[in-house]
Amino acid sequence: MAAKSTSTKANGKSATPSKGGAKNGEKATVTKPEEPIRRPRVRDARPKIERAALELFVTVGVDAATTREIAESAQVSEGALYRHYKGKDELALALFMETHNRLSAMLAEALGGQGGLDEKVHAAVAAYCSLADEDFLLFSFHLVSLNKYLPYDKRRADDPVSITEGIIMDLMDAAAIPKGDPALKAAMALGVVMQAGQNKIYNRLPGPLSRHAPALARAVLAVLKSN
């Protein structure tokens, strides 16, 4: 007599394979897919987002950082970031321009005020160093991102470089410093403080930048007074 096929009904019930490999008589376990973590809406999320972004931008770079990592570091949802910025590139540019515009205002005030050349230069360098020490993370991001974001800042009368060039030109016209190329003198003078800032970022210069302000100011004056 031929053996019964496994597909035949036994005791009026069809023999069907159990789900998930469960044995006969046992209930199959169904694994639900993980749901994404939903963070509650955070009040004043913008400062948290900007701070988290700065830390990531300085440590891993703008290109390597992701909006998801920024949101996780800020402990907000990724949607919260997009409520304030179109993406990380707009966020990075906004952070860069925040310091860039503050530098413009600071230079215009310090170099355009009352006093002689030495007083103005010492005031400008002291203000620059104070700005750096006030928020060194933001200052660091601006300094290491100049090559990336400076092209976005179209040459204008109130950008830091144009302000410096204009004041140097006025000093030359007034015979306060020797004649020369204002653009070159501005580049050399700004280079004194900017390179010092770079060295501080990479731990090659100890203490707050303000500690070195008098020496930096003397170096800037030497540049301006050179032939």
Short mmCIF file of C-alpha atoms in Angstrom, two decimals, residues 41 53 64 93 100 104 108 123 152 162 192 198 203 210 212 218 224-225:
data_model
loop_
_atom_site.label_atom_id
_atom_site.label_comp_id
_atom_site.label_asym_id
_atom_site.label_seq_id
_atom_site.Cartn_x
_atom_site.Cartn_y
_atom_site.Cartn_z
CA ARG A 41 9.97 69.04 20.54
CA ALA A 53 27.15 71.82 14.64
CA ALA A 64 31.98 64.78 7.00
CA LEU A 93 27.71 79.53 6.24
CA HIS A 100 32.97 87.50 9.95
CA SER A 104 34.05 93.87 10.49
CA ALA A 108 35.73 99.60 12.03
CA ALA A 123 42.83 98.56 20.48
CA TYR A 152 30.62 83.50 -0.58
CA SER A 162 38.26 96.03 2.85
CA VAL A 192 50.11 88.39 12.17
CA GLN A 198 45.72 79.20 13.90
CA ASN A 203 47.65 73.92 20.72
CA SER A 210 44.57 88.05 24.86
CA HIS A 212 49.69 87.75 23.53
CA ARG A 218 53.80 95.53 18.18
CA LEU A 224 52.61 99.00 8.96
CA LYS A 225 55.69 101.16 9.55
#
